[in-house]
Short mmCIF file of C-alpha atoms in Angstrom, two decimals:
data_model
loop_
_atom_site.label_atom_id
_atom_site.label_comp_id
_atom_site.label_asym_id
_atom_site.label_seq_id
_atom_site.Cartn_x
_atom_site.Cartn_y
_atom_site.Cartn_z
CA MET A 22 -32.59 -25.78 62.10
CA SER A 23 -35.63 -24.61 60.18
CA ARG A 24 -34.41 -21.03 60.45
CA THR A 25 -30.99 -22.02 59.02
CA ARG A 26 -32.60 -23.78 56.05
CA SER A 27 -34.85 -20.78 55.45
CA THR A 28 -31.87 -18.39 55.49
CA ALA A 29 -29.90 -20.68 53.17
CA ARG A 30 -32.85 -20.87 50.75
CA ARG A 31 -33.21 -17.08 50.78
CA ARG A 32 -29.49 -16.65 50.08
CA ALA A 33 -29.66 -19.18 47.25
CA SER A 34 -32.71 -17.39 45.79
CA VAL A 35 -30.93 -14.04 46.00
CA ALA A 36 -27.81 -15.50 44.35
CA ILE A 37 -29.88 -17.04 41.54
CA PHE A 38 -31.80 -13.79 41.04
CA ALA A 39 -28.55 -11.76 40.99
CA SER A 40 -27.01 -14.15 38.45
CA PHE A 41 -30.12 -14.00 36.27
CA THR A 42 -30.18 -10.19 36.50
CA MET A 43 -26.52 -9.95 35.46
CA LEU A 44 -27.04 -12.34 32.53
CA PHE A 45 -30.11 -10.39 31.43
CA ALA A 46 -28.18 -7.09 31.61
CA LEU A 47 -25.31 -8.54 29.60
CA ALA A 48 -27.71 -9.88 26.99
CA GLN A 49 -29.36 -6.46 26.69
CA ALA A 50 -26.10 -4.49 26.27
CA PRO A 51 -25.37 -3.81 22.60
CA ALA A 52 -22.04 -5.21 21.48
CA ALA A 53 -20.27 -5.18 18.16
CA SER A 54 -19.86 -8.65 16.73
CA ALA A 55 -16.42 -10.06 16.02
CA GLY A 56 -17.30 -9.54 12.37
CA SER A 57 -17.56 -5.76 12.85
CA SER A 58 -13.77 -5.43 12.84
CA ARG A 59 -13.55 -7.41 9.61
CA LYS A 60 -16.35 -5.35 8.05
CA LEU A 61 -14.64 -2.09 8.98
CA LEU A 62 -11.35 -3.49 7.62
CA ARG A 63 -13.07 -4.20 4.28
CA ILE A 64 -14.31 -0.60 4.18
CA VAL A 65 -10.82 0.72 5.06
CA ASN A 66 -9.24 -1.48 2.38
CA GLU A 67 -11.76 -0.34 -0.25
CA THR A 68 -10.60 3.22 0.42
CA ARG A 69 -6.92 2.23 0.29
CA THR A 70 -7.44 0.33 -2.97
CA ASP A 71 -9.30 3.31 -4.46
CA HIS A 72 -6.16 5.37 -3.69
CA GLY A 73 -3.80 2.83 -5.32
CA LEU A 74 -2.55 1.42 -1.99
CA ARG A 75 -2.13 -2.15 -0.81
CA PRO A 76 -4.83 -3.45 1.50
CA LEU A 77 -4.01 -3.80 5.20
CA GLY A 78 -3.90 -7.13 6.99
CA LEU A 79 -5.84 -7.55 10.22
CA ASP A 80 -3.60 -8.18 13.23
CA ARG A 81 -6.08 -9.79 15.62
CA SER A 82 -3.66 -9.41 18.55
CA LEU A 83 -4.25 -5.65 18.39
CA ASN A 84 -8.05 -5.93 18.45
CA PRO A 85 -8.30 -6.27 22.27
CA PRO A 86 -6.21 -3.16 23.08
CA SER A 87 -8.10 -1.27 20.36
CA ARG A 88 -11.42 -2.37 21.86
CA ARG A 89 -10.28 -1.43 25.39
CA HIS A 90 -9.40 2.08 24.20
CA THR A 91 -12.74 2.40 22.43
CA ASN A 92 -14.55 1.39 25.61
CA ARG A 93 -12.58 4.01 27.58
CA MET A 94 -13.59 6.70 25.09
CA ILE A 95 -17.25 5.73 25.41
CA ARG A 96 -17.00 5.70 29.21
CA ASP A 97 -15.26 9.13 29.17
CA ASN A 98 -17.74 10.44 26.56
CA ARG A 99 -14.97 11.87 24.38
CA ILE A 100 -12.73 10.87 21.50
CA TYR A 101 -8.96 10.85 22.05
CA ASP A 102 -5.89 9.01 20.80
CA PRO A 103 -4.46 6.07 22.75
CA PRO A 104 -1.88 7.62 25.10
CA ASN A 105 0.29 4.47 25.14
CA LEU A 106 0.61 3.56 21.46
CA THR A 107 4.33 2.72 21.63
CA GLN A 108 3.68 0.51 24.68
CA ILE A 109 0.86 -1.28 22.87
CA LEU A 110 3.17 -1.92 19.91
CA ALA A 111 6.21 -2.94 22.00
CA GLY A 112 7.46 -6.21 20.56
CA TYR A 113 6.02 -5.56 17.09
CA ASP A 114 8.33 -4.98 14.14
CA TYR A 115 7.49 -1.57 12.69
CA ASP A 116 9.00 1.54 11.16
CA HIS A 117 5.71 3.46 11.09
CA LEU A 118 2.75 3.49 13.44
CA GLY A 119 -0.45 5.40 13.91
CA ALA A 120 -3.91 5.31 15.41
CA ASP A 121 -7.27 6.56 14.24
CA VAL A 122 -10.17 7.03 16.64
CA VAL A 123 -13.75 7.85 15.77
CA GLY A 124 -17.23 7.75 17.23
CA CYS A 125 -20.88 8.56 16.69
CA GLY A 126 -21.51 6.59 13.51
CA HIS A 127 -24.90 4.97 12.94
CA THR A 128 -23.29 2.45 10.57
CA LEU A 129 -19.74 1.28 9.99
CA ARG A 130 -19.68 3.11 6.64
CA GLU A 131 -20.77 6.33 8.31
CA LEU A 132 -18.11 5.81 10.98
CA HIS A 133 -15.48 5.50 8.24
CA ARG A 134 -16.80 8.60 6.43
CA ILE A 135 -16.54 10.59 9.67
CA LEU A 136 -12.94 9.44 10.02
CA MET A 137 -12.07 10.36 6.44
CA THR A 138 -13.29 13.96 6.90
CA GLU A 139 -10.30 14.65 9.17
CA SER A 140 -7.12 15.21 7.14
CA PHE A 141 -4.87 13.96 9.96
CA HIS A 142 -6.72 10.65 10.23
CA ARG A 143 -7.05 10.32 6.46
CA THR A 144 -3.25 10.73 6.18
CA ILE A 145 -2.68 7.87 8.62
CA LEU A 146 -5.19 5.56 6.95
CA LEU A 147 -3.68 6.27 3.52
CA HIS A 148 -0.03 5.98 4.59
CA GLU A 149 1.62 3.73 2.03
CA ASP A 150 4.06 2.07 4.45
CA LEU A 151 1.44 0.77 6.85
CA ARG A 152 0.74 -2.97 6.51
CA LYS A 153 -1.25 -4.16 9.54
CA VAL A 154 -4.11 -2.88 11.68
CA GLY A 155 -5.94 -3.88 14.82
CA ILE A 156 -9.53 -2.66 15.05
CA GLY A 157 -11.75 -2.34 18.10
CA VAL A 158 -15.37 -1.60 17.19
CA VAL A 159 -17.81 -1.08 20.05
CA VAL A 160 -21.52 -0.26 20.02
CA ASN A 161 -22.24 2.48 22.54
CA ASP A 162 -24.50 1.23 25.32
CA ARG A 163 -24.50 4.52 27.24
CA ASN A 164 -26.71 7.53 26.91
CA ASN A 165 -23.87 9.89 26.07
CA ARG A 166 -23.38 12.54 23.39
CA CYS A 167 -23.73 10.09 20.51
CA GLY A 168 -26.64 8.15 21.93
CA ARG A 169 -27.14 4.47 22.49
CA GLY A 170 -26.45 2.19 19.55
CA SER A 171 -23.83 4.39 17.87
CA PHE A 172 -20.61 2.81 16.64
CA TRP A 173 -17.20 3.89 18.00
CA ALA A 174 -13.81 2.51 16.92
CA THR A 175 -10.08 2.59 17.45
CA GLU A 176 -7.73 1.50 14.65
CA ILE A 177 -4.06 0.85 15.51
CA PHE A 178 -1.73 0.68 12.48
CA TYR A 179 1.87 -0.35 11.96
CA GLY A 180 4.20 -1.13 9.08
#
């Protein structure tokens, strides 16, 4: 009986230690706050307003798929467009759609500037018929080409 109690105590100690370790790891992993999407949207809308365009509305339902794609890019250590954009937007009412992807920014403004240097992505962001966007901002927690702490983002547009 003593041996059973000892084994049970050891298992409980291991389970508590494992739970604590996981919580500690999660607390240490950098993550973009929910406000990062809104901040990036403000930056995007400043640019649109400067070009005489209407600001975009944030479609929060597109933030999770945008964030998932951003996490995949970080994991794969490369930047690429979402391969399933029409599937993501199935059920949405749109005539125009697009996606912008970007990484390696030290700030959200720098991330936006990087995006705006590419004519293809600038054309999407400044498309006059787009009305809504979902934004997934993630802080890189891996030691990949951009380094830990860099911002990456996916923006999914429709209108």
